[in-house]
């Protein structure tokens, strides 16, 4: 982590904003009090439009001030303060994406009195200068890292200030209750004490409802970072790898008619209802003397205990066997936190429909679907049930939900705890000073959430997770 003073400087910074590596176009960003002057020293416009024309792309060349030689043919745009991303004078240089070109342009910028930006320093300056608050900055970080359409939509709501507005309303309500309480502490009115006490309890109850609603709408970012883990399990040769390949839409696993073909776990990612899902194909679960296969079976059992959803696959053409029942009993004990979906696979080979009834009677605890990797529409029922299970685990919609980080979730939990503590104290007629302290503590947590009272080390930790140039 960088020293706190690095982010607090008010000098001029520069960095590559687009990904490292060769490409058609690269964008270099420079922000700070000297950014326009530095750019004017290096940029020679090809026409009458130059960087003094705010918010216009100007064509020209960047030259090396030491020898006057052209470095690259570029487009430049200037964004004078305060109407820029950072709230400072900001310049963007659109150059060719060669690493040699980018390196040389950055070199002349640094020699011109800019310094290399730290990770997230442009966004830090945007927060410092009031262009966004901390929750919006975290929303931007989540948007950059989003792996699914739902994650993108929820992150965008954060960036657009939805969480900011919710926190502002909560903060206003806490302040209102605190003002009334502290007024009564400073200027006691025994005649009005009972009425004020009743009103305070109502205010606190409303605040608790407010924070409960916020937490209900919050979706943990971790669910989107890791994705929902779905493990395909079952005894050997029931068709796990064939279903795995069909779900992925490509041949990821080797499929043969011989039991024990899959020796180790294989992973692939799909998206269901906007949620990222990591599918894991595992080695068939059975007792084996073959050393490599035994290692794969052990690994499979470990994965079952960390999965969110287990797709337990049976061969419906043979019906459930004792080995299936034994494995399901083991699942109940060692993977009790996971959701289980039973799959009656190879339905295209099943000549007796009563086999499905046998499965349902033998295993009534979990949902049962039929499937066939061989049929064109053999996975429709499975995908429908799996989509439902995934949505249940991440119940979010783009109209009311928003993304929260682990830091934000911790602070929301702390706010809820302090408000409930204040409410219980009010019911028990505890000293008003103690209730006021709980409200002040809740208010500090709200301020830490939006960044209005965040410690420098916390800010450094948050912005160090950004890429350099953002």
Coordinates of C-alpha atoms in Angstrom, one line a residue, residues 96-420:
X96 CA -1.3 4.6 -31.6
X97 CA -1.3 1.5 -29.4
X98 CA 2.3 0.5 -29.8
X99 CA 4.1 -0.1 -26.5
X100 CA 7.1 1.9 -27.8
X101 CA 4.9 4.9 -28.7
X102 CA 3.1 4.8 -25.3
X103 CA 6.3 4.5 -23.4
X104 CA 7.9 7.4 -25.3
X105 CA 4.9 9.8 -24.8
X106 CA 4.7 9.0 -21.1
X107 CA 8.5 9.5 -20.9
X108 CA 8.2 13.1 -22.3
X109 CA 5.2 13.8 -20.0
X110 CA 7.2 12.7 -17.0
X111 CA 10.1 14.9 -18.1
X112 CA 7.7 17.8 -18.5
X113 CA 6.9 17.7 -14.7
X114 CA 4.1 15.1 -14.6
X115 CA 4.6 12.0 -12.4
X116 CA 3.3 8.5 -12.8
X117 CA -0.2 8.1 -11.4
X118 CA -0.8 5.6 -8.6
X119 CA -3.6 2.9 -9.0
X120 CA -7.0 4.6 -8.9
X121 CA -5.5 8.1 -8.4
X122 CA -7.6 9.8 -11.1
X123 CA -10.8 8.5 -9.4
X124 CA -9.4 9.4 -6.0
X125 CA -9.1 13.0 -7.2
X126 CA -12.7 12.8 -8.6
X127 CA -13.9 11.9 -5.1
X128 CA -11.7 14.5 -3.4
X129 CA -13.0 17.2 -5.7
X130 CA -16.7 16.3 -5.3
X131 CA -17.2 14.8 -8.8
X132 CA -18.5 11.5 -7.2
X133 CA -18.6 10.0 -3.7
X134 CA -17.0 6.9 -2.4
X135 CA -19.9 4.6 -3.2
X136 CA -19.9 5.8 -6.8
X137 CA -16.2 5.2 -7.0
X138 CA -16.7 1.6 -5.7
X139 CA -19.5 1.2 -8.3
X140 CA -17.1 2.2 -11.0
X141 CA -14.6 -0.3 -9.8
X142 CA -17.3 -3.0 -9.8
X143 CA -18.4 -2.0 -13.3
X144 CA -14.9 -2.3 -14.7
X145 CA -14.6 -5.8 -13.1
X146 CA -18.2 -6.9 -14.0
X147 CA -18.4 -10.4 -15.6
X148 CA -22.1 -10.6 -16.3
X149 CA -24.9 -8.4 -17.6
X150 CA -26.6 -8.2 -14.2
X151 CA -23.3 -7.3 -12.5
X152 CA -22.9 -4.5 -15.1
X153 CA -26.4 -3.2 -14.5
X154 CA -26.1 -3.2 -10.7
X155 CA -22.7 -1.6 -10.8
X156 CA -24.0 1.1 -13.1
X157 CA -26.8 1.9 -10.6
X158 CA -24.1 2.5 -8.0
X159 CA -22.0 4.7 -10.4
X160 CA -25.1 6.7 -11.3
X161 CA -25.7 7.5 -7.6
X162 CA -28.6 5.2 -6.6
X163 CA -26.8 4.1 -3.4
X164 CA -25.7 7.7 -2.7
X165 CA -29.3 8.9 -2.7
X166 CA -30.4 6.0 -0.4
X167 CA -27.6 6.8 2.0
X168 CA -28.4 10.5 1.9
X169 CA -32.0 9.8 3.0
X170 CA -30.9 7.5 5.8
X171 CA -28.3 10.1 7.0
X172 CA -31.0 12.8 7.0
X173 CA -33.4 10.6 9.0
X174 CA -30.7 9.7 11.6
X175 CA -29.7 13.4 11.9
X176 CA -33.3 14.4 12.4
X177 CA -33.7 11.9 15.3
X178 CA -30.4 12.9 16.8
X179 CA -31.2 16.6 16.7
X180 CA -34.5 16.0 18.6
X181 CA -32.8 13.8 21.1
X182 CA -29.9 16.2 21.8
X183 CA -32.3 19.1 22.1
X184 CA -34.1 17.2 24.9
X185 CA -30.8 16.4 26.5
X186 CA -29.6 20.1 26.4
X187 CA -33.0 21.6 27.3
X188 CA -35.0 19.0 29.3
X189 CA -38.8 19.4 29.2
X190 CA -40.3 16.9 31.7
X191 CA -43.8 17.7 30.6
X192 CA -43.0 16.7 27.0
X193 CA -40.7 13.8 27.9
X194 CA -43.3 11.0 27.4
X195 CA -44.4 12.4 24.1
X196 CA -40.8 12.8 22.9
X197 CA -40.0 9.3 24.0
X198 CA -42.9 7.8 22.0
X199 CA -41.9 9.9 19.0
X200 CA -38.2 8.8 19.4
X201 CA -39.3 5.1 19.4
X202 CA -41.3 5.7 16.2
X203 CA -38.3 7.4 14.6
X204 CA -36.0 4.5 15.5
X205 CA -38.4 1.9 14.3
X206 CA -38.6 3.7 11.0
X207 CA -34.9 3.9 10.8
X208 CA -34.6 0.1 11.4
X209 CA -37.2 -0.5 8.6
X210 CA -35.1 1.8 6.4
X211 CA -31.8 -0.1 7.0
X212 CA -33.6 -3.5 6.7
X213 CA -34.9 -2.4 3.3
X214 CA -31.5 -1.3 2.2
X215 CA -29.9 -4.6 3.2
X216 CA -32.7 -6.5 1.5
X217 CA -31.9 -4.7 -1.8
X218 CA -28.2 -5.1 -1.5
X219 CA -26.4 -7.9 -3.5
X220 CA -23.0 -8.9 -2.4
X221 CA -20.3 -8.2 -5.0
X222 CA -18.6 -11.4 -4.0
X223 CA -21.4 -13.4 -5.6
X224 CA -20.5 -11.9 -8.9
X225 CA -16.7 -12.0 -8.4
X226 CA -16.7 -15.7 -7.7
X227 CA -19.8 -16.7 -9.6
X228 CA -22.3 -19.4 -8.5
X229 CA -20.4 -22.7 -8.2
X230 CA -22.3 -25.5 -9.7
X231 CA -20.8 -29.0 -9.4
X232 CA -21.8 -31.9 -11.6
X233 CA -21.6 -35.1 -9.5
X234 CA -22.6 -38.8 -9.6
X235 CA -21.2 -42.2 -10.1
X236 CA -19.0 -42.9 -13.2
X237 CA -20.5 -43.1 -16.7
X238 CA -23.9 -41.5 -15.9
X239 CA -23.2 -38.8 -18.5
X240 CA -21.7 -35.9 -16.4
X241 CA -19.2 -34.9 -19.0
X242 CA -21.7 -35.0 -21.8
X243 CA -24.1 -32.7 -19.9
X244 CA -21.1 -30.5 -18.9
X245 CA -20.2 -30.0 -22.6
X246 CA -23.8 -29.4 -23.6
X247 CA -24.2 -26.8 -20.9
X248 CA -21.0 -25.0 -21.9
X249 CA -21.9 -25.3 -25.6
X250 CA -18.5 -26.7 -26.5
X251 CA -16.5 -29.9 -26.1
X252 CA -14.5 -29.2 -22.9
X253 CA -14.5 -32.6 -21.3
X254 CA -13.4 -35.9 -23.0
X255 CA -16.4 -38.3 -23.3
X256 CA -16.0 -42.1 -23.7
X257 CA -18.2 -45.0 -22.8
X258 CA -15.6 -46.2 -20.3
X259 CA -16.1 -45.4 -16.6
X260 CA -13.5 -43.3 -14.9
X261 CA -12.5 -41.2 -18.0
X262 CA -12.7 -37.9 -16.1
X263 CA -9.8 -38.1 -13.6
X264 CA -9.7 -34.4 -12.4
X265 CA -12.2 -31.5 -12.2
X266 CA -12.8 -29.3 -15.3
X267 CA -14.2 -25.8 -15.1
X268 CA -16.2 -23.6 -17.5
X269 CA -18.3 -20.5 -17.2
X270 CA -21.8 -19.6 -18.4
X271 CA -24.3 -16.9 -17.7
X272 CA -27.8 -17.6 -16.5
X273 CA -30.3 -14.7 -16.0
X274 CA -27.3 -12.3 -16.0
X275 CA -25.5 -14.2 -13.2
X276 CA -22.1 -15.8 -13.7
X277 CA -22.1 -19.5 -13.1
X278 CA -18.9 -21.7 -12.8
X279 CA -19.7 -25.2 -13.9
X280 CA -17.4 -28.0 -12.5
X281 CA -17.3 -31.4 -14.0
X282 CA -15.9 -33.9 -11.5
X283 CA -14.5 -37.5 -11.5
X284 CA -17.1 -40.2 -11.0
X285 CA -17.7 -40.9 -7.3
X286 CA -16.8 -44.5 -6.5
X287 CA -14.4 -46.7 -4.5
X288 CA -11.3 -47.3 -6.7
X289 CA -7.9 -48.9 -6.2
X290 CA -6.5 -46.9 -9.2
X291 CA -4.3 -44.1 -7.6
X292 CA -4.9 -41.3 -10.0
X293 CA -8.6 -41.9 -10.2
X294 CA -8.7 -42.0 -6.3
X295 CA -7.1 -38.6 -6.1
X296 CA -9.8 -37.3 -8.6
X297 CA -12.6 -38.8 -6.4
X298 CA -11.1 -37.2 -3.3
X299 CA -11.0 -33.8 -5.1
X300 CA -14.6 -34.2 -6.2
X301 CA -15.8 -34.7 -2.7
X302 CA -13.9 -31.6 -1.5
X303 CA -15.6 -29.6 -4.3
X304 CA -19.0 -30.8 -3.2
X305 CA -18.6 -29.2 0.2
X306 CA -17.8 -25.7 -1.3
X307 CA -20.4 -25.7 -4.0
X308 CA -23.5 -23.5 -4.1
X309 CA -25.5 -26.0 -6.2
X310 CA -24.9 -29.7 -6.9
X311 CA -26.3 -31.3 -10.0
X312 CA -26.5 -35.0 -8.9
X313 CA -26.8 -37.1 -12.1
X314 CA -28.4 -40.6 -12.3
X315 CA -28.7 -42.9 -15.3
X316 CA -32.4 -43.2 -15.7
X317 CA -32.0 -46.0 -18.2
X318 CA -30.8 -48.3 -15.4
X319 CA -32.8 -46.6 -12.6
X320 CA -31.4 -45.6 -9.2
X321 CA -29.0 -48.2 -7.8
X322 CA -27.7 -48.6 -4.3
X323 CA -24.5 -46.7 -5.1
X324 CA -26.7 -43.6 -6.0
X325 CA -28.6 -43.9 -2.7
X326 CA -25.3 -44.2 -0.8
X327 CA -23.8 -41.1 -2.5
X328 CA -27.0 -39.1 -1.9
X329 CA -26.9 -40.0 1.8
X330 CA -23.3 -38.8 1.9
X331 CA -24.3 -35.5 0.2
X332 CA -26.9 -34.9 2.9
X333 CA -24.2 -35.1 5.6
X334 CA -21.2 -33.4 4.0
X335 CA -22.8 -30.8 1.6
X336 CA -25.8 -29.8 3.7
X337 CA -25.4 -26.1 2.8
X338 CA -25.6 -26.8 -1.0
X339 CA -28.7 -26.9 -3.1
X340 CA -29.2 -30.2 -4.9
X341 CA -30.9 -30.8 -8.2
X342 CA -31.4 -34.5 -9.2
X343 CA -31.0 -35.1 -12.9
X344 CA -32.5 -38.3 -14.5
X345 CA -30.1 -38.4 -17.4
X346 CA -30.1 -40.5 -20.6
X347 CA -33.9 -40.2 -20.9
X348 CA -33.5 -41.1 -24.6
X349 CA -32.4 -44.5 -23.6
X350 CA -35.2 -45.1 -21.0
X351 CA -37.8 -47.6 -22.3
X352 CA -39.8 -47.7 -19.0
X353 CA -41.4 -44.4 -17.9
X354 CA -41.9 -45.9 -14.4
X355 CA -38.1 -45.5 -13.8
X356 CA -38.8 -41.7 -13.4
X357 CA -41.5 -42.5 -10.7
X358 CA -39.0 -44.7 -8.9
X359 CA -36.5 -41.9 -8.8
X360 CA -39.1 -39.5 -7.4
X361 CA -40.2 -41.9 -4.7
X362 CA -36.6 -42.8 -3.8
X363 CA -35.4 -39.2 -3.6
X364 CA -38.3 -36.9 -2.7
X365 CA -36.1 -34.3 -1.0
X366 CA -34.8 -32.4 -4.0
X367 CA -36.2 -31.2 -7.4
X368 CA -35.9 -33.8 -10.1
X369 CA -35.5 -33.1 -13.8
X370 CA -35.0 -35.3 -16.9
X371 CA -32.3 -34.6 -19.4
X372 CA -30.5 -36.0 -22.4
X373 CA -27.3 -34.8 -23.8
X374 CA -28.1 -36.6 -27.0
X375 CA -31.4 -34.8 -27.8
X376 CA -31.6 -31.4 -29.4
X377 CA -33.8 -30.0 -26.6
X378 CA -32.7 -32.4 -24.0
X379 CA -31.5 -29.7 -21.6
X380 CA -34.4 -27.2 -21.6
X381 CA -36.0 -28.5 -18.3
X382 CA -32.6 -28.6 -16.6
X383 CA -31.7 -25.0 -17.7
X384 CA -35.0 -23.8 -16.5
X385 CA -34.6 -25.3 -13.0
X386 CA -30.9 -24.3 -12.8
X387 CA -31.8 -20.7 -13.7
X388 CA -34.4 -20.7 -11.0
X389 CA -31.9 -22.0 -8.4
X390 CA -29.2 -19.5 -9.4
X391 CA -31.7 -16.6 -9.3
X392 CA -32.8 -17.7 -5.8
X393 CA -29.2 -17.5 -4.6
X394 CA -28.7 -14.0 -6.1
X395 CA -32.2 -12.4 -5.9
X396 CA -31.5 -9.2 -7.7
X397 CA -33.2 -7.1 -10.3
X398 CA -31.9 -4.0 -12.2
X399 CA -34.8 -1.8 -11.0
X400 CA -34.3 -1.9 -7.3
X401 CA -31.2 -3.8 -6.3
X402 CA -27.6 -2.5 -6.1
X403 CA -24.2 -4.0 -5.6
X404 CA -22.4 -3.8 -2.3
X405 CA -18.8 -4.6 -1.4
X406 CA -17.7 -6.5 1.7
X407 CA -16.7 -3.1 3.2
X408 CA -20.1 -1.7 2.6
X409 CA -21.9 -4.8 3.8
X410 CA -19.9 -4.6 7.1
X411 CA -20.8 -1.0 7.6
X412 CA -24.5 -1.6 6.8
X413 CA -24.5 -4.4 9.4
X414 CA -22.9 -2.0 11.9
X415 CA -25.5 0.7 11.2
X416 CA -28.3 -1.9 11.7
X417 CA -26.8 -3.1 15.0
X418 CA -26.5 0.4 16.4
X419 CA -30.0 1.4 15.4
X420 CA -31.5 -1.7 17.0

